[in-house]
Amino acid sequence: MDRDPGRQRDRAPGRQPGCQPGPPPTRPRRPAQRLFAAILPPPSAVAELRAAVAPLRTLSGARDLRWTRPEDWHVTLAFYGEVPDEDVRPELEARLGRAAHRTEPIRLRVHGAGHFGGRALWAGAKCPARR
């Protein structure tokens, strides 16, 4: 019972004074990841491409480019973009792994090159048997 019957109650039962109801606590979401499927070229192919790219480092504007380490060079097969990391990645890795084990090795050759936004270089690939 209130000691001052003329005073209004300023809080609901069970709430602390000054606390406002809010949304229920949620699990923090992980940020989305930029996912892509890729194959890694053999060391001999990386060495050849590295030798071919070396003269480009001396060209005007080369310092403005983002040079990745040759160990990080890859052939992108599919780009999925921003993907939430809920439970997508493990299933995608499993499916791509199964597909890779069912696929025969392929031979590629460099075919075309360019840059993304004046910052990152790329080199295209083509199967020699295809035109």
CSV table of N, CA, C and O in Angstrom, one decimal:
chain,number,residue,atom,x,y,z
A,1,MET,N,0.9,-1.2,0.0
A,1,MET,CA,0.0,0.0,0.0
A,1,MET,C,0.9,1.2,0.0
A,1,MET,O,1.9,1.3,0.7
A,2,ASP,N,0.5,2.2,-0.8
A,2,ASP,CA,1.3,3.5,-0.9
A,2,ASP,C,1.1,4.3,0.4
A,2,ASP,O,0.0,4.3,1.0
A,3,ARG,N,2.2,4.9,0.8
A,3,ARG,CA,2.1,5.7,2.0
A,3,ARG,C,1.5,7.1,1.7
A,3,ARG,O,0.9,7.7,2.5
A,4,ASP,N,1.6,7.5,0.4
A,4,ASP,CA,1.1,8.7,-0.1
A,4,ASP,C,0.0,8.4,-1.1
A,4,ASP,O,0.3,8.3,-2.3
A,5,PRO,N,-1.2,8.3,-0.7
A,5,PRO,CA,-2.3,7.9,-1.7
A,5,PRO,C,-2.5,8.9,-2.8
A,5,PRO,O,-3.0,8.6,-3.9
A,6,GLY,N,-2.0,10.2,-2.6
A,6,GLY,CA,-2.2,11.2,-3.7
A,6,GLY,C,-1.1,11.2,-4.8
A,6,GLY,O,-1.3,11.8,-5.8
A,7,ARG,N,-0.1,10.4,-4.5
A,7,ARG,CA,1.1,10.4,-5.5
A,7,ARG,C,0.8,9.3,-6.5
A,7,ARG,O,0.3,8.3,-6.2
A,8,GLN,N,1.1,9.7,-7.8
A,8,GLN,CA,0.9,8.7,-8.9
A,8,GLN,C,2.1,7.7,-8.9
A,8,GLN,O,3.2,8.1,-8.6
A,9,ARG,N,1.8,6.6,-9.2
A,9,ARG,CA,2.8,5.6,-9.4
A,9,ARG,C,3.6,5.9,-10.6
A,9,ARG,O,3.1,6.1,-11.7
A,10,ASP,N,5.0,5.9,-10.5
A,10,ASP,CA,5.8,6.3,-11.6
A,10,ASP,C,6.5,5.1,-12.3
A,10,ASP,O,7.3,5.2,-13.2
A,11,ARG,N,6.1,3.9,-11.9
A,11,ARG,CA,6.7,2.8,-12.5
A,11,ARG,C,5.7,1.6,-12.4
A,11,ARG,O,4.9,1.5,-11.5
A,12,ALA,N,5.9,0.7,-13.4
A,12,ALA,CA,5.1,-0.5,-13.4
A,12,ALA,C,5.7,-1.5,-12.4
A,12,ALA,O,6.9,-1.4,-12.0
A,13,PRO,N,4.9,-2.4,-11.9
A,13,PRO,CA,5.4,-3.4,-10.9
A,13,PRO,C,6.6,-4.1,-11.5
A,13,PRO,O,6.6,-4.5,-12.7
A,14,GLY,N,7.7,-4.3,-10.8
A,14,GLY,CA,8.8,-5.1,-11.2
A,14,GLY,C,9.8,-4.3,-12.0
A,14,GLY,O,10.9,-4.8,-12.3
A,15,ARG,N,9.6,-3.0,-12.3
A,15,ARG,CA,10.5,-2.2,-13.1
A,15,ARG,C,11.2,-1.2,-12.1
A,15,ARG,O,10.7,-0.7,-11.2
A,16,GLN,N,12.5,-1.0,-12.4
A,16,GLN,CA,13.3,0.0,-11.7
A,16,GLN,C,12.9,1.4,-12.1
A,16,GLN,O,12.6,1.6,-13.3
A,17,PRO,N,13.0,2.4,-11.2
A,17,PRO,CA,12.7,3.7,-11.6
A,17,PRO,C,13.6,4.2,-12.7
A,17,PRO,O,14.8,3.9,-12.7
A,18,GLY,N,13.1,4.9,-13.7
A,18,GLY,CA,14.0,5.5,-14.8
A,18,GLY,C,14.3,4.5,-15.9
A,18,GLY,O,14.8,4.9,-16.9
A,19,CYS,N,13.9,3.2,-15.8
A,19,CYS,CA,14.2,2.3,-16.9
A,19,CYS,C,13.1,2.2,-17.9
A,19,CYS,O,11.9,2.2,-17.5
A,20,GLN,N,13.4,2.2,-19.1
A,20,GLN,CA,12.4,2.2,-20.2
A,20,GLN,C,12.4,0.8,-20.8
A,20,GLN,O,13.4,0.2,-20.9
A,21,PRO,N,11.2,0.3,-21.1
A,21,PRO,CA,11.2,-1.0,-21.8
A,21,PRO,C,11.9,-0.9,-23.1
A,21,PRO,O,11.9,0.1,-23.8
A,22,GLY,N,12.6,-1.9,-23.5
A,22,GLY,CA,13.3,-1.9,-24.8
A,22,GLY,C,13.1,-3.2,-25.5
A,22,GLY,O,12.4,-4.1,-25.0
A,23,PRO,N,13.7,-3.4,-26.7
A,23,PRO,CA,13.6,-4.7,-27.4
A,23,PRO,C,14.3,-5.8,-26.6
A,23,PRO,O,15.2,-5.5,-25.9
A,24,PRO,N,13.8,-7.0,-26.8
A,24,PRO,CA,14.5,-8.1,-26.1
A,24,PRO,C,15.9,-8.2,-26.6
A,24,PRO,O,16.3,-7.8,-27.8
A,25,PRO,N,16.8,-8.7,-25.8
A,25,PRO,CA,18.2,-8.8,-26.2
A,25,PRO,C,18.3,-9.8,-27.4
A,25,PRO,O,17.6,-10.8,-27.5
A,26,THR,N,19.2,-9.5,-28.3
A,26,THR,CA,19.4,-10.3,-29.5
A,26,THR,C,20.8,-10.8,-29.6
A,26,THR,O,21.7,-10.1,-29.0
A,27,ARG,N,21.1,-11.9,-30.3
A,27,ARG,CA,22.4,-12.4,-30.5
A,27,ARG,C,23.1,-11.4,-31.5
A,27,ARG,O,22.5,-11.1,-32.5
A,28,PRO,N,24.3,-11.0,-31.2
A,28,PRO,CA,25.0,-10.1,-32.1
A,28,PRO,C,25.2,-10.8,-33.5
A,28,PRO,O,25.6,-12.0,-33.5
A,29,ARG,N,24.9,-10.1,-34.5
A,29,ARG,CA,25.0,-10.6,-35.9
A,29,ARG,C,26.4,-10.4,-36.4
A,29,ARG,O,27.0,-9.3,-36.2
A,30,ARG,N,27.0,-11.4,-37.0
A,30,ARG,CA,28.3,-11.2,-37.6
A,30,ARG,C,28.1,-10.4,-38.9
A,30,ARG,O,27.1,-10.5,-39.6
A,31,PRO,N,29.1,-9.6,-39.3
A,31,PRO,CA,29.0,-8.9,-40.5
A,31,PRO,C,29.0,-9.8,-41.7
A,31,PRO,O,29.5,-10.9,-41.7
A,32,ALA,N,28.4,-9.3,-42.8
A,32,ALA,CA,28.4,-10.1,-44.0
A,32,ALA,C,29.9,-10.2,-44.5
A,32,ALA,O,30.7,-9.4,-44.3
A,33,GLN,N,30.1,-11.3,-45.3
A,33,GLN,CA,31.4,-11.5,-45.9
A,33,GLN,C,31.3,-11.5,-47.4
A,33,GLN,O,30.3,-11.9,-47.9
A,34,ARG,N,32.3,-11.1,-48.0
A,34,ARG,CA,32.4,-11.1,-49.5
A,34,ARG,C,32.9,-12.5,-49.9
A,34,ARG,O,34.1,-12.8,-49.7
A,35,LEU,N,32.0,-13.4,-50.4
A,35,LEU,CA,32.4,-14.7,-50.7
A,35,LEU,C,32.5,-14.9,-52.2
A,35,LEU,O,31.8,-14.3,-53.0
A,36,PHE,N,33.5,-15.8,-52.6
A,36,PHE,CA,33.6,-16.2,-53.9
A,36,PHE,C,34.2,-17.6,-54.0
A,36,PHE,O,34.8,-18.1,-53.0
A,37,ALA,N,34.0,-18.3,-55.1
A,37,ALA,CA,34.6,-19.6,-55.3
A,37,ALA,C,35.8,-19.4,-56.2
A,37,ALA,O,35.7,-18.7,-57.2
A,38,ALA,N,36.9,-20.1,-55.9
A,38,ALA,CA,38.1,-19.9,-56.7
A,38,ALA,C,38.9,-21.1,-56.8
A,38,ALA,O,38.8,-22.0,-55.9
A,39,ILE,N,39.8,-21.2,-57.8
A,39,ILE,CA,40.8,-22.3,-57.8
A,39,ILE,C,42.2,-21.6,-57.7
A,39,ILE,O,42.4,-20.5,-58.1
A,40,LEU,N,43.1,-22.3,-57.1
A,40,LEU,CA,44.5,-21.8,-56.9
A,40,LEU,C,45.4,-22.4,-58.0
A,40,LEU,O,45.4,-23.6,-58.2
A,41,PRO,N,46.1,-21.5,-58.7
A,41,PRO,CA,46.9,-22.0,-59.8
A,41,PRO,C,48.1,-22.7,-59.2
A,41,PRO,O,48.6,-22.4,-58.1
A,42,PRO,N,48.7,-23.7,-60.0
A,42,PRO,CA,49.9,-24.4,-59.5
A,42,PRO,C,51.1,-23.4,-59.4
A,42,PRO,O,51.1,-22.3,-60.1
A,43,PRO,N,52.1,-23.7,-58.5
A,43,PRO,CA,53.2,-22.8,-58.4
A,43,PRO,C,53.9,-22.4,-59.7
A,43,PRO,O,54.4,-21.3,-59.9
A,44,SER,N,54.0,-23.3,-60.6
A,44,SER,CA,54.6,-23.0,-61.9
A,44,SER,C,53.9,-21.9,-62.7
A,44,SER,O,54.5,-21.1,-63.3
A,45,ALA,N,52.6,-22.0,-62.6
A,45,ALA,CA,51.8,-20.9,-63.3
A,45,ALA,C,51.9,-19.6,-62.6
A,45,ALA,O,52.0,-18.6,-63.3
A,46,VAL,N,52.0,-19.6,-61.3
A,46,VAL,CA,52.2,-18.4,-60.5
A,46,VAL,C,53.5,-17.8,-60.9
A,46,VAL,O,53.6,-16.5,-61.1
A,47,ALA,N,54.5,-18.6,-61.0
A,47,ALA,CA,55.9,-18.1,-61.3
A,47,ALA,C,55.9,-17.5,-62.7
A,47,ALA,O,56.5,-16.4,-62.9
A,48,GLU,N,55.2,-18.1,-63.7
A,48,GLU,CA,55.2,-17.5,-65.1
A,48,GLU,C,54.4,-16.2,-65.1
A,48,GLU,O,54.9,-15.2,-65.7
A,49,LEU,N,53.3,-16.1,-64.4
A,49,LEU,CA,52.5,-14.9,-64.3
A,49,LEU,C,53.3,-13.8,-63.6
A,49,LEU,O,53.3,-12.7,-64.0
A,50,ARG,N,54.0,-14.2,-62.5
A,50,ARG,CA,54.8,-13.2,-61.8
A,50,ARG,C,55.8,-12.6,-62.7
A,50,ARG,O,56.1,-11.4,-62.6
A,51,ALA,N,56.5,-13.4,-63.5
A,51,ALA,CA,57.5,-12.9,-64.4
A,51,ALA,C,56.9,-12.0,-65.5
A,51,ALA,O,57.5,-10.9,-65.8
A,52,ALA,N,55.7,-12.3,-65.9
A,52,ALA,CA,55.0,-11.5,-66.9
A,52,ALA,C,54.6,-10.1,-66.4
A,52,ALA,O,54.6,-9.1,-67.0
A,53,VAL,N,54.2,-10.1,-65.1
A,53,VAL,CA,53.7,-8.9,-64.4
A,53,VAL,C,54.8,-8.0,-64.0
A,53,VAL,O,54.6,-6.8,-63.9
A,54,ALA,N,56.0,-8.5,-63.7
A,54,ALA,CA,57.1,-7.8,-63.1
A,54,ALA,C,57.3,-6.4,-63.9
A,54,ALA,O,57.5,-5.4,-63.2
A,55,PRO,N,57.4,-6.4,-65.2
A,55,PRO,CA,57.6,-5.1,-65.9
A,55,PRO,C,56.5,-4.1,-65.6
A,55,PRO,O,56.8,-2.9,-65.7
A,56,LEU,N,55.3,-4.5,-65.3
A,56,LEU,CA,54.2,-3.6,-65.0
A,56,LEU,C,54.5,-2.7,-63.8
A,56,LEU,O,54.0,-1.6,-63.7
A,57,ARG,N,55.3,-3.2,-62.9
A,57,ARG,CA,55.6,-2.5,-61.6
A,57,ARG,C,56.4,-1.2,-61.9
A,57,ARG,O,56.4,-0.3,-61.1
A,58,THR,N,57.0,-1.1,-63.1
A,58,THR,CA,57.8,0.1,-63.4
A,58,THR,C,57.0,1.1,-64.2
A,58,THR,O,57.5,2.2,-64.4
A,59,LEU,N,55.8,0.8,-64.6
A,59,LEU,CA,55.0,1.8,-65.4
A,59,LEU,C,54.5,2.9,-64.5
A,59,LEU,O,54.3,2.8,-63.3
A,60,SER,N,54.2,4.0,-65.2
A,60,SER,CA,53.6,5.2,-64.5
A,60,SER,C,52.3,4.8,-63.9
A,60,SER,O,51.5,4.1,-64.5
A,61,GLY,N,52.1,5.2,-62.6
A,61,GLY,CA,50.9,4.9,-61.9
A,61,GLY,C,50.9,3.5,-61.2
A,61,GLY,O,49.9,3.2,-60.5
A,62,ALA,N,52.0,2.8,-61.4
A,62,ALA,CA,52.0,1.4,-60.7
A,62,ALA,C,52.0,1.5,-59.2
A,62,ALA,O,51.4,0.6,-58.6
A,63,ARG,N,52.5,2.6,-58.7
A,63,ARG,CA,52.4,2.7,-57.2
A,63,ARG,C,51.0,2.9,-56.7
A,63,ARG,O,50.8,2.7,-55.5
A,64,ASP,N,50.1,3.4,-57.5
A,64,ASP,CA,48.7,3.6,-57.1
A,64,ASP,C,47.9,2.3,-57.1
A,64,ASP,O,46.8,2.3,-56.6
A,65,LEU,N,48.4,1.2,-57.7
A,65,LEU,CA,47.7,0.0,-57.7
A,65,LEU,C,47.9,-0.8,-56.4
A,65,LEU,O,48.8,-0.6,-55.7
A,66,ARG,N,46.9,-1.7,-56.2
A,66,ARG,CA,47.0,-2.5,-55.0
A,66,ARG,C,47.6,-3.8,-55.5
A,66,ARG,O,47.0,-4.6,-56.1
A,67,TRP,N,48.8,-4.1,-55.1
A,67,TRP,CA,49.6,-5.3,-55.5
A,67,TRP,C,49.4,-6.4,-54.5
A,67,TRP,O,49.8,-6.2,-53.3
A,68,THR,N,48.7,-7.4,-54.9
A,68,THR,CA,48.5,-8.5,-54.0
A,68,THR,C,49.7,-9.5,-54.0
A,68,THR,O,50.5,-9.5,-55.0
A,69,ARG,N,49.9,-10.2,-53.0
A,69,ARG,CA,51.0,-11.2,-53.0
A,69,ARG,C,50.7,-12.3,-53.9
A,69,ARG,O,49.5,-12.8,-54.0
A,70,PRO,N,51.7,-12.8,-54.7
A,70,PRO,CA,51.4,-13.9,-55.6
A,70,PRO,C,50.8,-15.2,-54.9
A,70,PRO,O,50.1,-15.9,-55.5
A,71,GLU,N,51.1,-15.4,-53.6
A,71,GLU,CA,50.5,-16.5,-52.9
A,71,GLU,C,49.0,-16.3,-52.8
A,71,GLU,O,48.2,-17.3,-52.6
A,72,ASP,N,48.5,-15.1,-53.0
A,72,ASP,CA,47.0,-14.9,-52.9
A,72,ASP,C,46.3,-14.9,-54.3
A,72,ASP,O,45.1,-14.7,-54.4
A,73,TRP,N,47.1,-15.0,-55.4
A,73,TRP,CA,46.5,-15.1,-56.7
A,73,TRP,C,45.7,-16.3,-56.9
A,73,TRP,O,46.0,-17.4,-56.4
A,74,HIS,N,44.5,-16.1,-57.6
A,74,HIS,CA,43.6,-17.2,-57.7
A,74,HIS,C,42.8,-16.9,-59.0
A,74,HIS,O,42.8,-15.9,-59.6
A,75,VAL,N,42.0,-17.9,-59.4
A,75,VAL,CA,41.1,-17.8,-60.5
A,75,VAL,C,39.7,-17.9,-59.9
A,75,VAL,O,39.3,-18.9,-59.4
A,76,THR,N,39.0,-16.7,-60.0
A,76,THR,CA,37.6,-16.7,-59.5
A,76,THR,C,36.7,-17.4,-60.4
A,76,THR,O,36.6,-17.1,-61.6
A,77,LEU,N,35.9,-18.3,-59.9
A,77,LEU,CA,34.9,-19.1,-60.6
A,77,LEU,C,33.6,-18.4,-60.5
A,77,LEU,O,32.8,-18.4,-61.5
A,78,ALA,N,33.3,-18.0,-59.3
A,78,ALA,CA,31.9,-17.3,-59.1
A,78,ALA,C,32.1,-16.4,-57.9
A,78,ALA,O,32.8,-16.6,-56.9
A,79,PHE,N,31.5,-15.2,-58.0
A,79,PHE,CA,31.5,-14.2,-57.0
A,79,PHE,C,30.1,-14.1,-56.4
A,79,PHE,O,29.1,-13.9,-57.2
A,80,TYR,N,29.9,-14.3,-55.1
A,80,TYR,CA,28.6,-14.4,-54.5
A,80,TYR,C,28.3,-13.0,-53.8
A,80,TYR,O,27.1,-12.8,-53.4
A,81,GLY,N,29.2,-12.1,-53.7
A,81,GLY,CA,29.0,-10.8,-53.1
A,81,GLY,C,28.9,-10.9,-51.6
A,81,GLY,O,29.4,-11.8,-51.0
A,82,GLU,N,28.2,-10.0,-51.0
A,82,GLU,CA,28.0,-9.9,-49.6
A,82,GLU,C,27.0,-11.0,-49.1
A,82,GLU,O,25.9,-10.9,-49.5
A,83,VAL,N,27.5,-11.9,-48.3
A,83,VAL,CA,26.7,-13.0,-47.8
A,83,VAL,C,26.8,-13.0,-46.3
A,83,VAL,O,27.9,-13.0,-45.7
A,84,PRO,N,25.6,-13.0,-45.6
A,84,PRO,CA,25.7,-13.1,-44.2
A,84,PRO,C,26.3,-14.5,-43.8
A,84,PRO,O,26.1,-15.5,-44.4
A,85,ASP,N,27.1,-14.4,-42.7
A,85,ASP,CA,27.8,-15.6,-42.3
A,85,ASP,C,27.0,-16.5,-41.3
A,85,ASP,O,27.6,-17.0,-40.4
A,86,GLU,N,25.7,-16.5,-41.5
A,86,GLU,CA,24.9,-17.3,-40.5
A,86,GLU,C,25.3,-18.8,-40.6
A,86,GLU,O,26.2,-19.2,-39.9
A,87,ASP,N,24.8,-19.5,-41.6
A,87,ASP,CA,25.1,-20.9,-41.7
A,87,ASP,C,25.4,-21.2,-43.2
A,87,ASP,O,25.4,-22.4,-43.6
A,88,VAL,N,25.6,-20.2,-44.0
A,88,VAL,CA,25.8,-20.4,-45.5
A,88,VAL,C,27.2,-21.0,-45.8
A,88,VAL,O,27.3,-21.9,-46.6
A,89,ARG,N,28.2,-20.5,-45.2
A,89,ARG,CA,29.6,-20.8,-45.6
A,89,ARG,C,29.9,-22.3,-45.4
A,89,ARG,O,30.4,-22.9,-46.4
A,90,PRO,N,29.6,-23.0,-44.3
A,90,PRO,CA,29.9,-24.4,-44.2
A,90,PRO,C,29.2,-25.3,-45.3
A,90,PRO,O,29.8,-26.1,-45.9
A,91,GLU,N,28.0,-25.0,-45.6
A,91,GLU,CA,27.2,-25.7,-46.7
A,91,GLU,C,27.8,-25.4,-48.0
A,91,GLU,O,28.0,-26.3,-48.8
A,92,LEU,N,28.2,-24.2,-48.3
A,92,LEU,CA,28.8,-23.8,-49.6
A,92,LEU,C,30.1,-24.5,-49.7
A,92,LEU,O,30.4,-25.0,-50.8
A,93,GLU,N,30.9,-24.5,-48.7
A,93,GLU,CA,32.3,-25.2,-48.8
A,93,GLU,C,32.1,-26.7,-49.0
A,93,GLU,O,32.8,-27.2,-49.8
A,94,ALA,N,31.1,-27.3,-48.4
A,94,ALA,CA,30.9,-28.7,-48.6
A,94,ALA,C,30.5,-29.0,-50.0
A,94,ALA,O,31.0,-29.9,-50.7
A,95,ARG,N,29.6,-28.2,-50.6
A,95,ARG,CA,29.1,-28.5,-51.9
A,95,ARG,C,30.2,-28.2,-52.9
A,95,ARG,O,30.4,-29.0,-53.9
A,96,LEU,N,31.0,-27.1,-52.8
A,96,LEU,CA,32.1,-26.8,-53.7
A,96,LEU,C,33.1,-27.9,-53.6
A,96,LEU,O,33.7,-28.3,-54.6
A,97,GLY,N,33.4,-28.4,-52.4
A,97,GLY,CA,34.4,-29.5,-52.3
A,97,GLY,C,34.0,-30.7,-53.0
A,97,GLY,O,34.8,-31.4,-53.7
A,98,ARG,N,32.7,-31.1,-52.9
A,98,ARG,CA,32.2,-32.3,-53.6
A,98,ARG,C,32.3,-32.1,-55.1
A,98,ARG,O,32.7,-33.0,-55.9
A,99,ALA,N,32.0,-30.9,-55.6
A,99,ALA,CA,32.1,-30.6,-57.0
A,99,ALA,C,33.5,-30.6,-57.5
A,99,ALA,O,33.8,-31.1,-58.6
A,100,ALA,N,34.4,-30.1,-56.7
A,100,ALA,CA,35.9,-30.1,-57.1
A,100,ALA,C,36.4,-31.5,-57.2
A,100,ALA,O,37.2,-31.8,-58.1
A,101,HIS,N,36.0,-32.4,-56.4
A,101,HIS,CA,36.4,-33.8,-56.4
A,101,HIS,C,35.9,-34.6,-57.6
A,101,HIS,O,36.5,-35.6,-58.0
A,102,ARG,N,34.8,-34.1,-58.2
A,102,ARG,CA,34.2,-34.8,-59.3
A,102,ARG,C,34.7,-34.2,-60.6
A,102,ARG,O,34.3,-34.7,-61.7
A,103,THR,N,35.5,-33.1,-60.6
A,103,THR,CA,35.9,-32.4,-61.8
A,103,THR,C,37.4,-32.8,-62.1
A,103,THR,O,38.2,-32.7,-61.3
A,104,GLU,N,37.6,-33.0,-63.4
A,104,GLU,CA,38.9,-33.3,-63.9
A,104,GLU,C,39.7,-32.0,-63.9
A,104,GLU,O,39.2,-30.9,-64.1
A,105,PRO,N,41.1,-32.1,-63.7
A,105,PRO,CA,41.9,-30.8,-63.8
A,105,PRO,C,41.7,-30.2,-65.2
A,105,PRO,O,41.5,-30.9,-66.2
A,106,ILE,N,41.8,-28.9,-65.2
A,106,ILE,CA,41.7,-28.1,-66.5
A,106,ILE,C,43.0,-27.4,-66.7
A,106,ILE,O,43.7,-27.0,-65.8
A,107,ARG,N,43.2,-27.2,-68.0
A,107,ARG,CA,44.4,-26.4,-68.4
A,107,ARG,C,43.8,-25.0,-68.8
A,107,ARG,O,42.9,-24.9,-69.6
A,108,LEU,N,44.5,-23.9,-68.4
A,108,LEU,CA,44.1,-22.6,-68.7
A,108,LEU,C,45.3,-21.8,-69.2
A,108,LEU,O,46.4,-22.1,-68.9
A,109,ARG,N,45.0,-20.8,-70.0
A,109,ARG,CA,46.0,-19.9,-70.4
A,109,ARG,C,45.5,-18.5,-70.1
A,109,ARG,O,44.3,-18.2,-70.1
A,110,VAL,N,46.5,-17.5,-69.9
A,110,VAL,CA,46.1,-16.1,-69.7
A,110,VAL,C,45.5,-15.6,-70.9
A,110,VAL,O,46.0,-15.8,-72.1
A,111,HIS,N,44.4,-14.9,-70.8
A,111,HIS,CA,43.7,-14.4,-71.9
A,111,HIS,C,43.0,-13.0,-71.5
A,111,HIS,O,42.0,-13.0,-70.8
A,112,GLY,N,43.7,-11.9,-71.8
A,112,GLY,CA,43.2,-10.6,-71.5
A,112,GLY,C,43.6,-10.2,-70.1
A,112,GLY,O,44.1,-11.0,-69.3
A,113,ALA,N,43.5,-8.9,-69.8
A,113,ALA,CA,43.9,-8.4,-68.5
A,113,ALA,C,43.3,-7.0,-68.4
A,113,ALA,O,42.8,-6.4,-69.4
A,114,GLY,N,43.3,-6.5,-67.2
A,114,GLY,CA,42.8,-5.1,-67.0
A,114,GLY,C,42.9,-4.8,-65.5
A,114,GLY,O,43.7,-5.3,-64.8
A,115,HIS,N,42.0,-3.8,-65.1
A,115,HIS,CA,42.1,-3.4,-63.7
A,115,HIS,C,40.6,-3.1,-63.2
A,115,HIS,O,39.7,-2.8,-64.0
A,116,PHE,N,40.4,-3.1,-61.9
A,116,PHE,CA,39.2,-2.8,-61.3
A,116,PHE,C,39.4,-1.4,-60.7
A,116,PHE,O,40.2,-1.2,-59.8
A,117,GLY,N,38.6,-0.4,-61.2
A,117,GLY,CA,38.7,0.9,-60.6
A,117,GLY,C,40.0,1.6,-60.5
A,117,GLY,O,40.2,2.4,-59.6
A,118,GLY,N,41.0,1.2,-61.3
A,118,GLY,CA,42.3,1.8,-61.3
A,118,GLY,C,43.1,1.4,-60.1
A,118,GLY,O,44.1,2.0,-59.8
A,119,ARG,N,42.7,0.4,-59.3
A,119,ARG,CA,43.4,0.0,-58.1
A,119,ARG,C,43.9,-1.5,-58.1
A,119,ARG,O,44.9,-1.8,-57.6
A,120,ALA,N,43.1,-2.4,-58.7
A,120,ALA,CA,43.5,-3.8,-58.6
A,120,ALA,C,43.6,-4.4,-60.1
A,120,ALA,O,42.7,-4.1,-60.9
A,121,LEU,N,44.7,-5.1,-60.3
A,121,LEU,CA,44.9,-5.7,-61.6
A,121,LEU,C,44.2,-7.1,-61.7
A,121,LEU,O,44.0,-7.7,-60.6
A,122,TRP,N,43.8,-7.5,-62.9
A,122,TRP,CA,43.3,-8.8,-63.1
A,122,TRP,C,43.8,-9.4,-64.4
A,122,TRP,O,44.1,-8.6,-65.3
A,123,ALA,N,43.9,-10.7,-64.5
A,123,ALA,CA,44.2,-11.4,-65.7
A,123,ALA,C,43.1,-12.4,-66.0
A,123,ALA,O,42.7,-13.1,-65.1
A,124,GLY,N,42.7,-12.5,-67.2
A,124,GLY,CA,41.7,-13.4,-67.6
A,124,GLY,C,42.3,-14.8,-67.9
A,124,GLY,O,43.5,-14.9,-68.0
A,125,ALA,N,41.4,-15.8,-68.0
A,125,ALA,CA,41.9,-17.1,-68.3
A,125,ALA,C,40.9,-17.8,-69.3
A,125,ALA,O,39.8,-17.4,-69.4
A,126,LYS,N,41.5,-18.6,-70.1
A,126,LYS,CA,40.7,-19.3,-71.2
A,126,LYS,C,41.3,-20.7,-71.3
A,126,LYS,O,42.5,-21.0,-71.2
A,127,CYS,N,40.4,-21.6,-71.6
A,127,CYS,CA,40.8,-23.0,-71.9
A,127,CYS,C,41.4,-23.0,-73.3
A,127,CYS,O,40.7,-22.5,-74.3
A,128,PRO,N,42.6,-23.6,-73.5
A,128,PRO,CA,43.2,-23.5,-74.8
A,128,PRO,C,42.4,-24.2,-75.9
A,128,PRO,O,42.4,-23.8,-77.1
A,129,ALA,N,41.6,-25.2,-75.6
A,129,ALA,CA,40.8,-25.9,-76.6
A,129,ALA,C,39.6,-25.1,-77.1
A,129,ALA,O,39.0,-25.4,-78.1
A,130,ARG,N,39.2,-24.1,-76.3
A,130,ARG,CA,38.0,-23.3,-76.6
A,130,ARG,C,38.5,-22.0,-77.3
A,130,ARG,O,39.5,-21.5,-77.0
A,131,ARG,N,37.6,-21.5,-78.1
A,131,ARG,CA,38.0,-20.2,-78.8
A,131,ARG,C,37.1,-19.1,-78.3
A,131,ARG,O,36.2,-19.0,-77.9
